[in-house]
Amino acid sequence: MIKKYAFLLSFLLIGCTNSNDSEGSFDMNSFPQEWKLTGMSGGLTNNILIGNDMPWQENITLEEDGRFLKARQFEEVRIEGAGSFSFEEKEGETYLNLEYDSETLLIESCTGEKLNETLFMRNTESLTGGSAPCDGPGLFYDRIK
């Protein structure tokens, strides 16, 4: 288990984005925002998948009114989930909290909360989430808008 966490931590440090933190601080009030799934770690296998090698494609759109839409495309099937979002600062780090309107397969979390998902803002242009600590996928998003 420690090996998995060490791998995930090293992947987070290397990152899957080329964005530069010197571009300025993240403006939480700039909307709409669109985040695209650009990579995932493979749970038990520790494989890193990117682009079309991922089993699904996914976007999260944050709107100015505090609502979000998360959409996942898996082959010919599209699944959507919606709800409200908020940004939270904890010990100098920023998190995106998604609170879904209803239960959905889109929620990737190890907390056991059925309607909530939290993503860590690694830098101004990337988010990390998923359920890697409980053997699910680690999910890596880049801001595209």
Short mmCIF file of C-alpha atoms in Angstrom, two decimals:
data_model
loop_
_atom_site.label_atom_id
_atom_site.label_comp_id
_atom_site.label_asym_id
_atom_site.label_seq_id
_atom_site.Cartn_x
_atom_site.Cartn_y
_atom_site.Cartn_z
CA MET A 1 0.00 0.00 0.00
CA ILE A 2 2.86 2.40 0.84
CA LYS A 3 4.40 1.64 -2.55
CA LYS A 4 1.16 2.78 -4.22
CA TYR A 5 1.10 6.05 -2.31
CA ALA A 6 4.76 6.71 -3.08
CA PHE A 7 4.08 6.12 -6.77
CA LEU A 8 1.05 8.40 -6.75
CA LEU A 9 2.97 11.11 -4.91
CA SER A 10 5.85 10.94 -7.39
CA PHE A 11 3.38 11.17 -10.28
CA LEU A 12 1.75 14.20 -8.67
CA LEU A 13 5.11 15.90 -8.26
CA ILE A 14 6.06 15.27 -11.87
CA GLY A 15 2.56 16.19 -13.02
CA CYS A 16 0.80 15.67 -16.29
CA THR A 17 0.68 19.27 -17.36
CA ASN A 18 3.11 21.73 -18.86
CA SER A 19 1.50 24.74 -17.26
CA ASN A 20 3.65 27.24 -15.46
CA ASP A 21 2.72 28.46 -11.96
CA SER A 22 4.34 31.82 -12.69
CA GLU A 23 1.39 32.69 -14.93
CA GLY A 24 -0.29 34.25 -11.90
CA SER A 25 -2.64 33.10 -9.24
CA PHE A 26 -5.77 31.16 -9.99
CA ASP A 27 -8.84 33.35 -10.26
CA MET A 28 -11.68 31.43 -8.63
CA ASN A 29 -14.11 34.05 -9.91
CA SER A 30 -13.33 33.63 -13.61
CA PHE A 31 -16.12 31.62 -15.23
CA PRO A 32 -17.05 29.52 -17.04
CA GLN A 33 -14.22 27.11 -16.36
CA GLU A 34 -13.74 23.88 -18.23
CA TRP A 35 -11.55 21.07 -16.93
CA LYS A 36 -10.64 18.08 -19.09
CA LEU A 37 -9.51 14.67 -17.89
CA THR A 38 -6.01 14.29 -19.36
CA GLY A 39 -4.63 11.34 -17.45
CA MET A 40 -5.41 8.60 -14.97
CA SER A 41 -3.54 6.15 -12.84
CA GLY A 42 -4.79 2.60 -12.95
CA GLY A 43 -5.60 1.75 -9.32
CA LEU A 44 -3.97 -1.57 -8.48
CA THR A 45 -1.85 -1.73 -11.63
CA ASN A 46 -0.19 1.71 -11.21
CA ASN A 47 -0.34 2.20 -14.99
CA ILE A 48 -0.58 5.78 -16.21
CA LEU A 49 -2.98 6.31 -19.09
CA ILE A 50 -3.31 9.53 -21.10
CA GLY A 51 -5.44 10.80 -23.97
CA ASN A 52 -7.20 8.16 -26.05
CA ASP A 53 -5.58 5.34 -24.03
CA MET A 54 -7.91 6.16 -21.12
CA PRO A 55 -11.05 4.01 -20.86
CA TRP A 56 -13.22 7.15 -20.92
CA GLN A 57 -13.08 10.87 -21.67
CA GLU A 58 -14.43 13.37 -19.17
CA ASN A 59 -15.01 17.12 -18.67
CA ILE A 60 -16.09 19.23 -15.72
CA THR A 61 -17.67 22.61 -16.45
CA LEU A 62 -18.01 25.18 -13.66
CA GLU A 63 -20.54 27.96 -14.19
CA GLU A 64 -20.70 31.42 -12.65
CA ASP A 65 -23.92 30.57 -10.78
CA GLY A 66 -22.11 27.97 -8.63
CA ARG A 67 -23.34 24.96 -10.62
CA PHE A 68 -21.24 22.31 -12.36
CA LEU A 69 -21.76 19.65 -15.00
CA LYS A 70 -19.54 16.59 -15.17
CA ALA A 71 -19.80 14.54 -18.36
CA ARG A 72 -18.15 11.20 -19.08
CA GLN A 73 -18.01 9.59 -22.53
CA PHE A 74 -17.42 5.82 -22.54
CA GLU A 75 -17.57 4.39 -26.04
CA GLU A 76 -21.11 5.33 -27.21
CA VAL A 77 -22.46 6.03 -23.70
CA ARG A 78 -22.54 9.51 -22.19
CA ILE A 79 -23.17 9.94 -18.45
CA GLU A 80 -23.78 13.34 -16.87
CA GLY A 81 -23.96 14.52 -13.29
CA ALA A 82 -24.67 18.00 -11.98
CA GLY A 83 -24.76 19.90 -8.74
CA SER A 84 -23.17 22.80 -6.92
CA PHE A 85 -19.47 23.48 -6.36
CA SER A 86 -17.27 25.52 -4.06
CA PHE A 87 -13.57 26.20 -3.65
CA GLU A 88 -12.05 25.70 -0.22
CA GLU A 89 -8.71 26.77 1.18
CA LYS A 90 -7.12 24.42 3.76
CA GLU A 91 -3.65 24.99 5.14
CA GLY A 92 -2.63 27.04 2.11
CA GLU A 93 -3.96 24.53 -0.43
CA THR A 94 -7.02 24.86 -2.65
CA TYR A 95 -9.68 22.21 -3.15
CA LEU A 96 -12.67 22.01 -5.47
CA ASN A 97 -15.70 20.47 -3.77
CA LEU A 98 -18.44 19.02 -5.97
CA GLU A 99 -21.81 18.32 -4.35
CA TYR A 100 -23.99 16.29 -6.72
CA ASP A 101 -27.76 16.63 -6.94
CA SER A 102 -28.17 12.84 -6.98
CA GLU A 103 -26.08 9.66 -6.81
CA THR A 104 -24.16 8.84 -9.95
CA LEU A 105 -21.38 6.55 -11.14
CA LEU A 106 -19.34 9.69 -11.86
CA ILE A 107 -18.47 10.30 -8.20
CA GLU A 108 -14.89 9.19 -7.55
CA SER A 109 -14.21 9.28 -3.83
CA CYS A 110 -12.97 7.13 -0.97
CA THR A 111 -14.82 9.03 1.75
CA GLY A 112 -18.03 7.04 1.56
CA GLU A 113 -20.04 10.21 1.06
CA LYS A 114 -22.53 9.43 -1.66
CA LEU A 115 -22.97 12.91 -3.13
CA ASN A 116 -19.58 14.60 -2.63
CA GLU A 117 -16.31 14.59 -4.51
CA THR A 118 -13.21 16.64 -3.68
CA LEU A 119 -10.39 17.46 -6.08
CA PHE A 120 -7.02 18.94 -5.12
CA MET A 121 -5.79 21.95 -7.08
CA ARG A 122 -2.15 21.10 -7.74
CA ASN A 123 -1.48 24.42 -9.44
CA THR A 124 -3.42 27.12 -11.27
CA GLU A 125 -4.21 24.88 -14.23
CA SER A 126 -4.55 21.33 -12.88
CA LEU A 127 -6.72 19.27 -10.55
CA THR A 128 -6.17 15.82 -9.06
CA GLY A 129 -8.93 13.60 -7.80
CA GLY A 130 -10.25 10.10 -7.99
CA SER A 131 -10.24 7.15 -5.69
CA ALA A 132 -6.61 5.97 -5.91
CA PRO A 133 -6.19 5.61 -2.11
CA CYS A 134 -8.91 2.93 -2.13
CA ASP A 135 -7.64 1.14 -5.28
CA GLY A 136 -9.69 3.13 -7.78
CA PRO A 137 -8.34 5.38 -10.51
CA GLY A 138 -6.40 8.58 -9.85
CA LEU A 139 -7.78 11.30 -12.12
CA PHE A 140 -5.81 14.26 -13.49
CA TYR A 141 -7.53 17.27 -15.07
CA ASP A 142 -6.15 20.26 -16.96
CA ARG A 143 -7.97 23.55 -17.27
CA ILE A 144 -8.77 24.18 -20.93
CA LYS A 145 -10.93 27.29 -20.49
#
